[in-house]
């Protein structure tokens, strides 16, 4: 047995103290390797490497801020400037033609009907213009208005047959009834006189009320 130990001692050539130190070192190495296998290795990204270098901290922060702005930024468009409304009682044909769906023919008809009425009391009266499609009216109705103060009124107690009949809402027999009533009764005081005495039809009342002046 001694003959077996002797070669080993000679082979290693270590003292007892050295062997103890080697054994402790071996244990430490095995412990470190064991921990390495138990705890997964953390991969270091390129970004982290850049941050670790001096002078790259500010660049990284700026990059992060720019990225945040790109992701969070919403497209902000300038508010659309609303076009001013067009007064159909004072505009010319060129202004009307600038509206969608209104060409030279319709613009002339709109102005011609305006003269016939003595001015538009409401925008809805554009529906009465010959040849104006409902689709076109729907497209332009929000872009126009009618200044009712510009309406030329008929002095119903003084006007003759020709002046009254020019309003397209009146029928011949209604104008004749008004003139006859005036001749017999004198002054027409208001819409109630026309309605109660059945001088005009019920559907005519709503259309002509904006166009009649009952003053002396």
PDB file of N, CA, C and O in Angstrom, residues 92-105 107-108:
ATOM      1  N   UNK A  92     -74.454  87.515 -57.360  1.00  0.00           N
ATOM      2  CA  UNK A  92     -74.561  87.531 -58.817  1.00  0.00           C
ATOM      3  C   UNK A  92     -74.450  86.109 -59.356  1.00  0.00           C
ATOM      4  O   UNK A  92     -74.257  85.144 -58.610  1.00  0.00           O
ATOM      5  N   UNK A  93     -74.554  85.974 -60.652  1.00  0.00           N
ATOM      6  CA  UNK A  93     -74.539  84.643 -61.280  1.00  0.00           C
ATOM      7  C   UNK A  93     -73.191  83.942 -61.111  1.00  0.00           C
ATOM      8  O   UNK A  93     -73.141  82.715 -60.957  1.00  0.00           O
ATOM      9  N   UNK A  94     -72.095  84.715 -61.139  1.00  0.00           N
ATOM     10  CA  UNK A  94     -70.768  84.112 -60.977  1.00  0.00           C
ATOM     11  C   UNK A  94     -70.629  83.465 -59.606  1.00  0.00           C
ATOM     12  O   UNK A  94     -70.057  82.378 -59.475  1.00  0.00           O
ATOM     13  N   UNK A  95     -71.143  84.117 -58.574  1.00  0.00           N
ATOM     14  CA  UNK A  95     -71.080  83.563 -57.216  1.00  0.00           C
ATOM     15  C   UNK A  95     -71.915  82.289 -57.113  1.00  0.00           C
ATOM     16  O   UNK A  95     -71.525  81.325 -56.450  1.00  0.00           O
ATOM     17  N   UNK A  96     -73.056  82.276 -57.782  1.00  0.00           N
ATOM     18  CA  UNK A  96     -73.910  81.085 -57.762  1.00  0.00           C
ATOM     19  C   UNK A  96     -73.254  79.920 -58.484  1.00  0.00           C
ATOM     20  O   UNK A  96     -73.348  78.763 -58.043  1.00  0.00           O
ATOM     21  N   UNK A  97     -72.567  80.209 -59.571  1.00  0.00           N
ATOM     22  CA  UNK A  97     -71.911  79.149 -60.343  1.00  0.00           C
ATOM     23  C   UNK A  97     -70.754  78.516 -59.575  1.00  0.00           C
ATOM     24  O   UNK A  97     -70.318  77.409 -59.921  1.00  0.00           O
ATOM     25  N   UNK A  98     -70.268  79.197 -58.560  1.00  0.00           N
ATOM     26  CA  UNK A  98     -69.186  78.638 -57.739  1.00  0.00           C
ATOM     27  C   UNK A  98     -69.708  77.552 -56.793  1.00  0.00           C
ATOM     28  O   UNK A  98     -68.921  76.794 -56.221  1.00  0.00           O
ATOM     29  N   UNK A  99     -71.020  77.476 -56.643  1.00  0.00           N
ATOM     30  CA  UNK A  99     -71.620  76.452 -55.788  1.00  0.00           C
ATOM     31  C   UNK A  99     -71.655  75.120 -56.518  1.00  0.00           C
ATOM     32  O   UNK A  99     -71.787  75.076 -57.744  1.00  0.00           O
ATOM     33  N   UNK A 100     -71.540  74.010 -55.796  1.00  0.00           N
ATOM     34  CA  UNK A 100     -71.555  72.690 -56.455  1.00  0.00           C
ATOM     35  C   UNK A 100     -72.892  72.396 -57.126  1.00  0.00           C
ATOM     36  O   UNK A 100     -73.950  72.563 -56.525  1.00  0.00           O
ATOM     37  N   UNK A 101     -72.825  71.979 -58.372  1.00  0.00           N
ATOM     38  CA  UNK A 101     -74.025  71.602 -59.106  1.00  0.00           C
ATOM     39  C   UNK A 101     -74.765  72.748 -59.756  1.00  0.00           C
ATOM     40  O   UNK A 101     -75.782  72.539 -60.422  1.00  0.00           O
ATOM     41  N   UNK A 102     -74.286  73.976 -59.582  1.00  0.00           N
ATOM     42  CA  UNK A 102     -74.941  75.143 -60.176  1.00  0.00           C
ATOM     43  C   UNK A 102     -74.129  75.621 -61.378  1.00  0.00           C
ATOM     44  O   UNK A 102     -73.003  76.082 -61.237  1.00  0.00           O
ATOM     45  N   UNK A 103     -74.733  75.496 -62.527  1.00  0.00           N
ATOM     46  CA  UNK A 103     -74.080  75.969 -63.746  1.00  0.00           C
ATOM     47  C   UNK A 103     -74.698  77.275 -64.218  1.00  0.00           C
ATOM     48  O   UNK A 103     -75.524  77.879 -63.529  1.00  0.00           O
ATOM     49  N   UNK A 104     -74.318  77.748 -65.416  1.00  0.00           N
ATOM     50  CA  UNK A 104     -74.836  79.021 -65.947  1.00  0.00           C
ATOM     51  C   UNK A 104     -76.363  79.034 -66.085  1.00  0.00           C
ATOM     52  O   UNK A 104     -77.002  80.047 -65.807  1.00  0.00           O
ATOM     53  N   UNK A 105     -76.951  77.920 -66.492  1.00  0.00           N
ATOM     54  CA  UNK A 105     -78.405  77.876 -66.702  1.00  0.00           C
ATOM     55  C   UNK A 105     -79.141  78.013 -65.375  1.00  0.00           C
ATOM     56  O   UNK A 105     -80.066  78.827 -65.237  1.00  0.00           O
ATOM     57  N   UNK A 107     -78.011  79.192 -62.530  1.00  0.00           N
ATOM     58  CA  UNK A 107     -77.742  80.481 -61.882  1.00  0.00           C
ATOM     59  C   UNK A 107     -78.658  81.571 -62.445  1.00  0.00           C
ATOM     60  O   UNK A 107     -79.173  82.409 -61.696  1.00  0.00           O
ATOM     61  N   UNK A 108     -78.897  81.532 -63.758  1.00  0.00           N
ATOM     62  CA  UNK A 108     -79.798  82.502 -64.389  1.00  0.00           C
ATOM     63  C   UNK A 108     -81.227  82.291 -63.892  1.00  0.00           C
ATOM     64  O   UNK A 108     -81.951  83.255 -63.603  1.00  0.00           O
TER      65      UNK A 108
END
